XYZ file of C-alpha atoms in Angstrom:
739
model
C -49.905 -83.267 86.323
C -50.285 -81.284 83.322
C -47.461 -81.446 80.768
C -45.686 -78.162 80.524
C -46.659 -77.716 76.768
C -50.449 -77.848 77.986
C -50.060 -75.077 80.481
C -51.428 -71.755 79.142
C -49.774 -69.948 82.009
C -46.253 -70.788 80.920
C -44.514 -68.611 78.073
C -45.233 -69.939 74.597
C -41.620 -70.697 73.880
C -41.278 -72.828 76.929
C -44.372 -74.735 76.030
C -43.141 -75.200 72.477
C -39.702 -76.310 73.565
C -41.313 -78.865 75.816
C -43.504 -80.331 73.152
C -40.760 -80.368 70.501
C -38.697 -82.407 72.920
C -41.607 -85.136 72.888
C -42.154 -85.253 69.242
C -40.618 -87.620 66.746
C -39.288 -86.477 63.465
C -42.348 -87.602 61.595
C -44.610 -85.885 64.149
C -42.703 -82.562 63.718
C -42.893 -82.828 59.986
C -46.638 -83.407 60.174
C -46.999 -79.862 61.526
C -45.328 -78.388 58.352
C -47.986 -79.695 55.804
C -51.534 -78.807 55.091
C -54.484 -80.968 53.811
C -56.799 -80.097 51.210
C -60.089 -81.827 51.260
C -61.017 -81.565 47.601
C -64.369 -82.681 46.288
C -64.467 -85.683 44.019
C -65.195 -83.673 41.191
C -63.413 -80.244 41.871
C -64.589 -78.538 38.688
C -62.787 -75.825 37.080
C -59.326 -75.190 38.527
C -58.943 -72.782 41.459
C -55.228 -72.818 41.862
C -52.219 -73.823 39.577
C -52.688 -77.473 40.171
C -49.841 -80.221 40.548
C -50.443 -83.809 39.552
C -47.130 -85.113 38.237
C -47.825 -88.835 39.013
C -51.519 -89.806 38.390
C -51.523 -91.559 41.699
C -54.342 -90.628 44.183
C -53.676 -88.124 46.558
C -53.264 -89.446 50.225
C -56.423 -89.045 52.200
C -56.598 -87.500 55.660
C -56.687 -90.792 57.481
C -53.285 -91.478 55.714
C -51.359 -88.650 57.265
C -53.018 -87.351 60.389
C -51.727 -90.107 62.630
C -48.561 -88.054 62.688
C -50.228 -84.690 63.326
C -51.309 -81.923 60.749
C -50.305 -78.294 60.355
C -53.159 -76.684 58.409
C -56.522 -77.452 56.854
C -56.981 -75.879 53.558
C -60.110 -73.967 52.471
C -62.941 -76.022 54.162
C -65.261 -73.261 53.302
C -63.830 -72.046 50.151
C -63.474 -74.871 47.817
C -67.026 -75.930 47.078
C -70.593 -74.364 47.663
C -71.264 -74.770 51.392
C -73.385 -72.912 53.948
C -71.732 -71.420 56.924
C -73.485 -73.980 59.209
C -72.508 -76.970 57.082
C -68.870 -75.681 56.702
C -68.775 -75.562 60.690
C -69.960 -79.028 60.662
C -67.408 -80.150 58.251
C -64.640 -78.208 59.932
C -65.521 -79.737 63.436
C -65.636 -83.070 61.957
C -62.080 -82.806 60.393
C -60.678 -81.193 63.459
C -61.981 -84.223 65.528
C -60.253 -86.552 63.149
C -57.058 -84.672 63.567
C -57.024 -84.306 67.200
C -58.208 -87.989 67.738
C -55.676 -89.613 65.440
C -52.401 -87.669 66.652
C -50.549 -88.602 69.701
C -50.763 -85.006 71.055
C -54.240 -84.252 70.117
C -53.177 -81.018 68.397
C -55.838 -79.271 66.149
C -54.945 -78.032 62.631
C -54.746 -74.277 61.914
C -57.692 -73.551 59.395
C -56.868 -71.128 56.500
C -59.213 -69.490 53.968
C -58.830 -66.745 51.256
C -60.215 -63.263 52.012
C -59.175 -60.832 49.391
C -62.496 -59.451 48.646
C -64.089 -60.662 51.954
C -64.348 -64.158 53.539
C -64.250 -66.374 50.308
C -67.365 -68.741 50.967
C -70.835 -68.978 49.811
C -72.963 -66.397 51.303
C -70.249 -64.128 52.657
C -70.232 -60.302 51.917
C -68.249 -59.679 48.722
C -66.446 -56.341 49.286
C -64.705 -54.302 46.588
C -61.387 -55.618 45.509
C -57.936 -54.410 46.381
C -57.685 -51.820 43.587
C -60.811 -50.204 45.058
C -59.188 -50.360 48.522
C -56.314 -48.290 46.869
C -58.657 -46.049 45.060
C -60.410 -45.024 48.317
C -57.011 -43.532 49.670
C -58.911 -44.494 53.053
C -56.759 -46.612 55.357
C -59.275 -46.203 58.203
C -62.087 -47.533 56.027
C -60.099 -50.393 54.728
C -59.232 -51.438 58.266
C -62.895 -51.529 59.288
C -63.686 -53.711 56.257
C -60.799 -56.062 57.218
C -61.981 -56.222 60.748
C -65.454 -57.135 59.608
C -64.065 -59.829 57.194
C -61.951 -61.219 60.175
C -64.850 -61.162 62.650
C -66.857 -63.519 60.268
C -64.114 -65.850 59.694
C -63.252 -66.221 63.391
C -67.090 -66.916 64.095
C -66.896 -69.961 62.045
C -63.451 -71.292 63.342
C -61.081 -70.059 60.697
C -57.645 -68.869 62.045
C -55.698 -67.590 59.114
C -56.538 -65.529 56.069
C -54.604 -65.332 52.810
C -54.547 -61.597 52.380
C -53.502 -58.934 51.632
C -51.756 -58.798 48.309
C -48.889 -56.256 48.583
C -47.475 -56.700 45.151
C -46.924 -53.441 43.474
C -48.350 -53.101 39.965
C -45.710 -52.769 37.346
C -47.513 -54.179 34.118
C -51.267 -53.405 33.855
C -51.445 -56.377 31.366
C -50.932 -58.843 34.374
C -54.134 -60.674 35.137
C -53.464 -60.302 38.730
C -53.508 -56.574 38.705
C -57.074 -56.487 40.220
C -55.616 -58.226 43.359
C -53.306 -55.306 43.988
C -53.713 -52.134 45.722
C -51.874 -50.004 43.400
C -48.801 -48.850 41.500
C -47.181 -46.953 44.408
C -45.289 -48.691 47.235
C -46.301 -46.005 49.734
C -50.035 -46.227 48.983
C -49.785 -50.110 48.889
C -47.933 -50.066 52.149
C -50.442 -47.722 53.843
C -53.736 -49.438 52.678
C -52.149 -53.060 53.129
C -51.080 -52.252 56.647
C -54.551 -51.018 57.455
C -55.940 -54.276 56.136
C -53.426 -56.302 58.388
C -54.313 -54.396 61.420
C -58.207 -54.904 60.832
C -57.713 -58.655 60.173
C -55.267 -59.231 62.822
C -57.418 -57.127 65.358
C -60.215 -59.525 64.772
C -58.007 -62.554 65.899
C -57.151 -63.753 62.478
C -53.654 -64.254 61.142
C -52.984 -62.074 58.147
C -50.761 -63.472 55.428
C -48.731 -61.039 53.299
C -48.554 -62.159 49.630
C -46.628 -62.797 47.378
C -43.239 -62.179 48.825
C -41.571 -60.942 46.559
C -41.345 -59.667 42.973
C -44.460 -61.385 41.631
C -46.019 -58.426 39.928
C -42.871 -57.653 37.912
C -42.950 -60.871 35.643
C -41.820 -60.437 32.175
C -44.542 -59.485 29.694
C -47.081 -59.135 32.502
C -47.509 -63.015 32.255
C -48.597 -64.949 35.315
C -45.823 -66.809 37.052
C -43.356 -65.738 34.294
C -39.623 -64.904 35.302
C -38.775 -61.767 36.999
C -35.749 -59.792 36.117
C -35.382 -56.388 37.978
C -32.522 -54.765 39.494
C -31.694 -54.602 43.321
C -33.060 -51.125 43.576
C -36.291 -51.611 42.197
C -36.605 -54.902 44.020
C -35.741 -53.146 47.440
C -37.350 -49.799 46.949
C -40.595 -50.666 45.025
C -41.378 -54.408 45.290
C -40.297 -55.089 48.980
C -41.283 -51.665 50.706
C -44.795 -52.392 51.283
C -44.015 -55.664 53.088
C -41.793 -53.770 55.303
C -44.519 -51.458 56.493
C -47.083 -54.332 56.724
C -44.726 -56.239 58.979
C -43.538 -53.514 61.031
C -46.949 -51.406 61.333
C -49.366 -53.938 60.525
C -48.141 -56.728 62.607
C -48.711 -59.427 60.144
C -47.965 -62.961 61.502
C -47.647 -64.873 58.142
C -46.003 -64.298 54.806
C -46.563 -66.325 51.618
C -43.909 -66.751 48.797
C -44.116 -65.664 45.251
C -44.409 -68.319 42.559
C -41.810 -66.789 40.234
C -38.094 -67.034 39.906
C -36.004 -63.600 40.368
C -33.064 -63.574 38.162
C -33.097 -67.368 37.871
C -33.579 -68.175 41.583
C -37.189 -69.516 42.509
C -38.371 -67.598 45.538
C -39.525 -70.797 47.021
C -35.924 -71.950 47.013
C -34.326 -68.516 47.918
C -32.832 -68.427 51.343
C -31.302 -64.951 50.828
C -35.012 -63.779 50.430
C -37.043 -65.953 52.826
C -34.336 -65.976 55.530
C -31.689 -63.419 54.962
C -33.896 -60.473 54.200
C -37.254 -61.452 55.610
C -35.913 -62.728 58.895
C -32.423 -61.516 59.475
C -32.878 -57.856 58.017
C -36.699 -57.276 58.611
C -36.958 -59.226 61.931
C -39.987 -61.399 60.878
C -40.725 -63.944 63.575
C -44.041 -65.519 62.055
C -44.652 -68.313 59.742
C -43.732 -68.594 55.820
C -46.292 -70.457 54.122
C -46.006 -71.864 50.538
C -48.220 -70.612 47.872
C -50.261 -73.569 46.648
C -47.894 -76.345 45.083
C -44.971 -73.857 44.908
C -42.740 -76.349 46.699
C -43.228 -79.152 44.225
C -43.041 -76.599 41.378
C -39.390 -76.397 42.218
C -39.183 -79.879 40.638
C -41.982 -79.752 38.073
C -41.939 -76.055 36.685
C -38.603 -74.588 37.791
C -36.409 -77.753 37.397
C -34.022 -77.017 40.235
C -34.620 -80.127 41.962
C -34.972 -83.825 40.778
C -37.558 -85.227 43.301
C -40.280 -84.093 45.754
C -37.829 -84.577 48.651
C -35.166 -82.557 47.098
C -37.727 -79.809 46.376
C -38.965 -80.086 50.070
C -35.327 -79.647 51.366
C -34.783 -76.716 49.132
C -37.864 -75.080 50.313
C -37.301 -75.908 54.047
C -33.796 -74.494 53.759
C -34.909 -71.398 52.164
C -37.349 -70.798 54.894
C -40.942 -71.952 54.089
C -42.333 -73.426 57.204
C -45.657 -74.823 55.794
C -46.265 -76.620 52.511
C -49.647 -75.760 51.121
C -52.173 -76.616 49.996
C -51.567 -80.240 50.799
C -48.713 -82.613 51.794
C -46.478 -83.568 48.665
C -42.784 -82.818 49.512
C -42.735 -82.152 53.396
C -44.002 -85.676 54.335
C -42.395 -88.973 53.710
C -40.195 -87.623 50.773
C -38.557 -85.068 52.997
C -38.146 -87.113 56.207
C -36.499 -89.974 54.261
C -33.883 -87.535 53.260
C -33.380 -86.400 56.905
C -33.343 -90.012 58.087
C -30.469 -90.637 55.757
C -28.536 -87.695 56.934
C -28.882 -85.545 53.571
C -30.985 -82.892 55.333
C -30.484 -81.649 59.035
C -33.250 -82.284 61.198
C -32.746 -78.946 62.776
C -34.395 -77.311 59.865
C -37.572 -79.406 60.703
C -37.250 -78.194 64.288
C -36.819 -74.626 63.212
C -40.032 -74.638 61.158
C -42.062 -76.832 63.624
C -41.241 -74.408 66.342
C -42.580 -71.305 64.302
C -45.771 -73.428 63.539
C -46.422 -74.531 67.064
C -45.663 -70.878 68.573
C -48.359 -69.664 66.436
C -50.835 -72.421 67.476
C -50.024 -71.604 70.832
C -51.032 -67.937 70.218
C -54.254 -68.978 68.703
C -54.996 -71.295 71.865
C -54.827 -74.495 69.726
C -52.396 -76.143 72.439
C -54.613 -75.212 75.244
C -56.145 -78.091 77.411
C -59.789 -78.701 76.510
C -59.867 -77.121 73.132
C -62.978 -77.874 71.203
C -63.911 -77.103 67.683
C -66.875 -74.404 67.451
C -70.355 -75.927 67.543
C -72.103 -75.524 64.325
C -74.685 -72.857 64.402
C -76.536 -70.634 61.851
C -74.304 -67.658 61.068
C -75.083 -64.549 58.808
C -71.983 -63.766 56.957
C -73.662 -61.035 55.128
C -75.317 -58.901 57.694
C -76.575 -55.362 56.962
C -73.536 -53.740 58.652
C -71.428 -55.586 56.255
C -73.245 -54.486 53.207
C -73.267 -50.913 54.569
C -69.505 -51.100 54.700
C -69.161 -52.648 51.310
C -71.371 -49.970 49.916
C -69.379 -47.120 51.519
C -66.020 -48.580 50.113
C -67.573 -48.771 46.770
C -68.662 -45.270 46.784
C -65.380 -43.878 48.170
C -63.424 -45.825 45.630
C -65.282 -44.795 42.495
C -63.327 -42.547 40.358
C -64.957 -39.747 38.134
C -62.374 -39.488 35.348
C -64.089 -36.977 33.279
C -67.500 -34.933 33.402
C -68.731 -32.409 31.117
C -71.304 -31.464 33.846
C -73.876 -34.142 32.801
C -73.316 -35.680 36.161
C -74.779 -35.783 38.690
C -77.790 -36.762 36.685
C -81.232 -36.060 37.722
C -84.018 -38.922 37.206
C -84.650 -39.261 33.663
C -85.092 -41.747 30.787
C -81.710 -43.810 30.602
C -80.745 -46.681 28.407
C -78.383 -49.052 30.345
C -76.507 -51.310 28.073
C -73.054 -53.039 27.471
C -71.880 -56.416 28.027
C -71.777 -56.130 31.917
C -75.152 -54.062 32.360
C -77.061 -56.993 33.520
C -74.402 -59.372 34.941
C -74.005 -59.254 38.623
C -70.956 -61.199 38.509
C -69.068 -58.350 36.652
C -68.867 -56.388 40.030
C -66.784 -59.188 41.572
C -63.137 -60.068 41.539
C -61.722 -63.428 40.731
C -61.194 -64.157 44.517
C -64.939 -63.676 45.217
C -66.391 -67.058 45.796
C -68.972 -66.943 42.688
C -66.206 -66.074 40.288
C -63.417 -68.153 41.747
C -65.431 -71.277 41.908
C -67.141 -70.500 38.594
C -70.466 -70.621 40.331
C -73.296 -70.365 37.853
C -76.624 -68.634 38.595
C -77.260 -67.483 42.026
C -73.994 -65.978 43.490
C -75.128 -66.573 47.001
C -75.544 -62.879 47.874
C -77.839 -60.018 46.745
C -76.076 -58.252 43.939
C -78.227 -55.450 42.248
C -77.231 -54.700 38.645
C -76.641 -50.984 37.721
C -79.891 -51.012 35.840
C -81.815 -52.260 38.970
C -80.092 -49.787 41.141
C -80.897 -46.824 38.819
C -84.503 -47.877 38.579
C -84.604 -48.001 42.332
C -83.142 -44.492 42.556
C -86.118 -43.145 40.345
C -84.641 -43.384 36.806
C -86.825 -44.748 34.047
C -84.601 -47.547 32.475
C -85.712 -48.083 29.023
C -84.182 -48.799 25.517
C -86.718 -46.483 23.737
C -85.938 -42.812 23.211
C -83.391 -42.412 26.112
C -82.324 -39.011 27.233
C -78.933 -40.555 28.320
C -76.987 -43.863 27.587
C -75.260 -45.453 30.470
C -72.641 -47.772 28.845
C -71.223 -50.512 31.271
C -67.916 -51.893 29.993
C -65.008 -53.507 31.612
C -64.035 -57.096 32.585
C -65.494 -60.388 33.822
C -63.128 -61.746 36.344
C -62.312 -65.412 36.448
C -59.346 -68.012 36.853
C -56.916 -69.204 34.356
C -58.628 -68.030 31.215
C -62.166 -68.043 32.226
C -62.274 -64.242 32.520
C -60.611 -61.145 30.991
C -59.233 -60.357 34.422
C -57.826 -62.527 37.214
C -55.382 -64.969 38.065
C -53.932 -66.487 34.932
C -56.108 -64.093 32.794
C -53.302 -61.842 31.388
C -53.800 -59.489 28.667
C -52.017 -59.092 25.389
C -52.905 -55.459 25.083
C -54.715 -52.730 27.034
C -57.543 -52.319 24.673
C -60.957 -53.014 26.015
C -61.513 -56.731 25.703
C -63.356 -58.039 22.626
C -65.222 -55.703 20.626
C -66.263 -53.425 23.301
C -64.400 -50.382 22.033
C -66.385 -50.772 18.771
C -69.573 -50.986 20.685
C -68.731 -47.834 22.586
C -68.005 -46.056 19.568
C -71.250 -46.910 18.059
C -73.129 -45.882 21.054
C -71.301 -42.617 21.216
C -72.203 -42.050 17.484
C -75.936 -42.252 18.348
C -75.877 -38.524 19.485
C -77.431 -39.322 22.797
C -75.232 -38.165 25.681
C -73.276 -41.306 27.127
C -71.904 -41.862 30.528
C -69.159 -44.724 30.317
C -69.004 -46.904 33.352
C -65.782 -48.894 33.357
C -66.061 -51.799 35.870
C -62.748 -53.560 35.693
C -59.657 -55.257 37.173
C -57.234 -53.179 35.495
C -56.919 -49.771 33.613
C -57.725 -49.812 29.923
C -56.538 -47.468 27.344
C -59.554 -45.481 26.422
C -58.208 -43.294 23.813
C -60.509 -41.002 22.232
C -63.622 -42.767 23.814
C -63.099 -40.800 27.077
C -62.892 -37.571 25.144
C -66.256 -38.224 23.196
C -68.115 -39.415 26.348
C -70.156 -36.841 28.504
C -68.746 -38.553 31.611
C -66.420 -41.394 32.396
C -66.762 -43.243 35.707
C -64.035 -45.982 36.736
C -64.981 -48.585 39.292
C -62.425 -51.391 40.217
C -64.665 -54.436 40.876
C -66.837 -52.719 43.532
C -68.397 -55.814 45.078
C -71.779 -56.745 45.913
C -72.990 -53.213 46.477
C -71.316 -51.930 43.481
C -74.516 -51.319 41.315
C -76.061 -49.358 44.403
C -72.870 -47.360 44.896
C -72.611 -46.351 41.092
C -76.233 -45.440 41.099
C -75.925 -43.380 44.009
C -72.944 -41.480 42.515
C -74.724 -41.126 39.031
C -77.604 -39.609 40.566
C -75.660 -37.464 43.144
C -76.646 -39.130 46.296
C -73.100 -39.733 46.979
C -70.145 -38.217 45.845
C -67.086 -39.776 43.668
C -64.195 -39.408 46.039
C -62.101 -42.118 44.776
C -58.658 -41.481 43.082
C -56.874 -43.566 40.579
C -54.359 -45.881 42.232
C -52.909 -46.718 38.834
C -52.558 -44.535 36.026
C -55.018 -44.936 33.003
C -53.075 -45.243 29.724
C -53.902 -43.115 26.751
C -52.981 -45.549 23.970
C -51.959 -49.382 24.268
C -48.539 -48.642 22.536
C -47.292 -46.370 25.310
C -47.602 -48.851 28.010
C -46.633 -50.787 30.220
C -45.330 -48.196 32.658
C -46.423 -46.566 35.798
C -46.046 -42.962 37.072
C -43.050 -44.177 39.255
C -40.556 -43.523 36.505
C -37.187 -41.577 36.016
C -36.996 -38.701 33.622
C -35.867 -40.898 30.742
C -38.800 -43.195 31.514
C -41.326 -40.561 30.439
C -41.870 -38.470 27.400
C -38.707 -37.318 25.812
C -37.543 -35.962 22.513
C -35.368 -39.310 22.056
C -38.319 -41.667 21.411
C -41.385 -41.540 19.340
C -43.407 -43.118 21.880
C -45.269 -41.118 24.320
C -46.186 -43.057 27.624
C -48.122 -39.986 29.166
C -51.302 -41.478 30.643
C -54.628 -40.316 29.711
C -55.353 -39.906 33.458
C -52.373 -39.868 36.012
C -52.040 -41.747 39.174
C -54.035 -39.994 41.890
C -56.641 -38.421 39.396
C -60.193 -38.204 40.258
C -62.806 -35.480 39.938
C -65.631 -34.350 42.503
C -68.910 -32.434 42.582
C -67.062 -29.472 43.544
C -63.674 -27.737 43.247
C -60.785 -27.075 45.620
C -58.293 -24.379 45.832
C -54.900 -24.564 47.238
C -52.932 -21.918 48.916
C -50.232 -20.839 51.503
C -47.581 -23.680 50.968
C -45.157 -23.706 53.696
C -42.028 -25.919 53.739
C -39.417 -26.034 56.506
C -36.394 -24.908 54.599
C -33.562 -26.906 56.299
C -33.538 -30.189 58.366
C -30.557 -32.657 59.314
C -30.321 -35.962 57.496
C -31.889 -37.706 60.455
C -34.562 -34.707 61.029
C -38.160 -33.994 60.070
C -39.592 -31.376 57.918
C -43.109 -29.970 58.251
C -44.922 -29.257 54.891
C -48.335 -27.504 55.114
C -50.926 -26.351 52.758
C -54.360 -24.916 53.017
C -57.124 -26.493 51.141
C -60.575 -24.495 50.533
C -63.917 -26.001 48.999
C -64.321 -23.121 46.500
C -67.649 -24.730 44.884
C -71.131 -24.841 45.848
C -71.586 -28.337 47.282
C -69.770 -30.255 49.988
C -66.998 -32.549 48.871
C -63.946 -34.746 49.721
C -60.435 -33.823 48.551
C -57.630 -36.209 48.529
C -54.506 -34.041 49.234
C -51.221 -35.670 47.899
C -47.699 -34.909 48.680
C -44.999 -35.812 46.352
C -41.129 -35.583 46.770
C -38.313 -35.551 44.121
C -34.575 -35.695 44.323
C -33.166 -33.495 41.740
C -29.569 -34.839 42.260
C -28.716 -38.321 43.712
C -26.019 -40.838 43.385
C -28.290 -43.111 41.518
C -31.301 -42.486 39.115
C -34.359 -41.693 41.215
C -38.018 -41.381 40.126
C -39.216 -37.974 38.990
C -41.464 -37.868 41.847
C -42.802 -40.357 44.319
C -45.890 -40.154 46.633
C -44.696 -39.370 50.145
C -48.010 -38.899 51.985
C -51.731 -38.222 51.463
C -54.889 -37.266 53.612
C -58.715 -37.238 52.825
C -60.427 -34.081 53.953
C -64.203 -33.500 53.846
C -65.223 -29.684 53.350
C -68.521 -27.905 53.175
C -68.748 -25.186 50.529
C -66.371 -22.248 51.643
C -64.782 -24.357 54.449
C -61.030 -24.728 54.561
C -58.542 -26.901 56.281
C -54.828 -26.775 56.939
C -53.077 -30.062 55.894
C -49.606 -30.608 57.562
C -47.306 -33.386 56.787
C -44.424 -34.299 59.041
C -41.750 -35.532 56.527
C -38.981 -37.546 58.206
C -35.770 -37.614 56.159
C -36.088 -41.460 56.087
C -38.882 -40.885 53.399
C -36.064 -39.658 51.037
C -33.966 -42.771 51.490
C -33.202 -45.105 48.684
C -31.012 -47.889 48.020
C -27.572 -46.618 46.850
C -24.970 -48.010 44.465
C -23.466 -50.081 47.254
C -26.946 -51.698 47.771
C -27.284 -50.102 51.217
C -30.142 -47.709 52.087
C -29.042 -44.299 52.466
C -30.162 -40.752 53.216
C -28.122 -38.036 51.314
C -27.763 -34.287 51.821
C -29.040 -32.098 49.349
C -32.239 -30.404 48.012
C -35.491 -32.289 48.104
C -38.336 -31.169 45.678
C -41.677 -30.689 47.291
C -45.091 -30.726 45.343
C -48.647 -30.748 46.682
C -51.905 -31.191 44.789
C -54.634 -33.285 43.415
C -52.791 -35.944 41.493
C -49.328 -36.932 40.314
C -49.988 -34.926 37.259
C -51.837 -31.907 38.926
C -49.583 -30.343 41.551
C -50.285 -26.546 41.799
C -47.775 -25.849 44.654
C -44.095 -26.586 44.641
C -41.330 -26.052 46.979
C -38.217 -27.639 48.496
C -36.311 -28.199 51.467
C -32.448 -28.993 52.062
C -31.131 -31.855 54.006
C -27.769 -31.158 55.714
C -25.177 -33.453 57.230
C -23.366 -36.601 56.480
C -24.925 -39.363 54.318
C -26.848 -41.579 56.692
C -27.591 -45.310 56.512
C -30.974 -45.666 58.296
C -31.379 -48.680 60.631
C -34.176 -51.276 60.461
C -36.272 -49.044 62.537
C -36.282 -46.310 59.964
C -39.531 -44.137 59.528
C -41.856 -45.495 57.151
C -44.768 -43.355 57.147
C -45.669 -39.490 56.880
C -48.233 -38.431 59.616
C -50.887 -35.899 58.392
C -52.640 -33.364 60.603
C -55.960 -31.853 59.386
C -56.947 -28.814 61.266
C -60.159 -26.512 60.038
C -59.213 -22.805 59.453
C -61.246 -19.915 58.789
């Protein structure tokens, strides 16, 4: 007779309860740890490594007799073809299932921030480009394509998306973020989650929470923010991605928040995440963050004690490999110092997820190795489309679009295909020299293919490519551990740009970067400025199509672009006193504001209509007509901002409440209507409870946070209301053509 835990017809909870009743403490603990099969020569570091003893790490054979929770980055640690990776994964899974008493396979996870991070897989634009697209539907399609490739080769979980809201552009991981506004991050991040989860791959939200608010923009530095900023800015995208996206996993932040490491913070990982937000999936540790409690944070005196802190806080799985959750932790449980119920709690969550994935079903077998194309034409088409829709035209004196002519393509990244890729692309993450594994046309090559004569002799136009080269831990100017002291263009690029601009030849600046840089007068002197945020393998083609006019630049800035390095860091989401005032000599007004982006055409706004009154639990309709008043077709990103002129705590001057992309032919118009629930005005009050207050709410609609031609207001009436956990998080938008 089949044991109940093997019966797929039974509820997962019943199966897991039966399995747990049969397992020893050590077998349950085995499900809480990962194993990272690092190569003998791992090369450049790809994570904040932990080796505090000098002793050799345990091998797989040393630990799998008691079972194993996860296999870490079988595909994403060293160059390996998809077929060879499938062979390797199948061999590892056979080892795991044959060694353990219950034959339970491990869950396999990989990175997928700019695509499935393995050799030969499509490298899509990075997360800042997702945000710049203002296109959740397209991002969902991209995530679905990424998930499909992962699922085809036996991967169960993807470590993305990053939902950290940008607070300081100097932070090296800005490139991994979606933007500086929590609503935009939540909308785009939730779309990515739906795409990945819809493909059958577990999405992992990271890094919960506060990581991006580190002091000085330094990686892993302490975080000191108030409870309102933490709740209303840093946590808000996670709420939406859990509620609307359906993510099944969360990864903790490395940092300490007000002196408490997140990996040991029960208030955050259990009280907030589970009790308040209702999360029922697994919490996985960022790599080595459990043992960092001992070695970096100094809040525990041993590996076992570190494991006990993390397990108590709510971390279910130690990644990337077993250090604290194995024998050091079980020894404390055997001694009675740590309750076994904590292991049971985490093991139940892990096994429930394995049941959902079919890993407890009888007859489970690893996928048979076969040739798999992880960069098919349809993926490249998606990558190009996202690269185009995320490219931002910052400034243009009319030179663009450019007809085929003699162009000089120069700059430090004119001929470097790696410059289009983020730090979590396989070629840059692994520091892979030479062939990146996928075809990546440079901008010069793409312009030549589009009919331009690329030459250094007597050019009619200069195309100067500046920006970043992403890497890890100091191997780049952007990326994890590659923080910046200032927001000057790296190295001597500003000097180079000034010299090229002095040549008298009209110059198009193309900035390909992982963060916004202070361009100052360079932008004013250039004929045009184009911004792309690590646009991926099709970035060169996409930029060439935009420069030539074959495609339109419909991206909008997901982060403000500073004017001078001394006026930052700062984002548009600030109070009145956080902006330009007469009481400070420093003017933080950006050169280009959040949401800014030009098109080949112009759009007119008219007929703003706002419902005048609603109850504090009601909905207000905000409508505006947008017309293409230019001579060519184009896409406008209509943005709705709210403000609260009188509140019980200090509020931002304005915040993004909704947006919609609308494509219009010349002369065409559309009516854009936003349905704004009163919950979108809620905030954390002085008593640290979320509240909706009666009173006037300002409304502004337009092209960016700094270009809002239409203003109105509505009044909320009724008592102060404290929204429940099911509060409304999004603002639906309806787009209807009009004559």
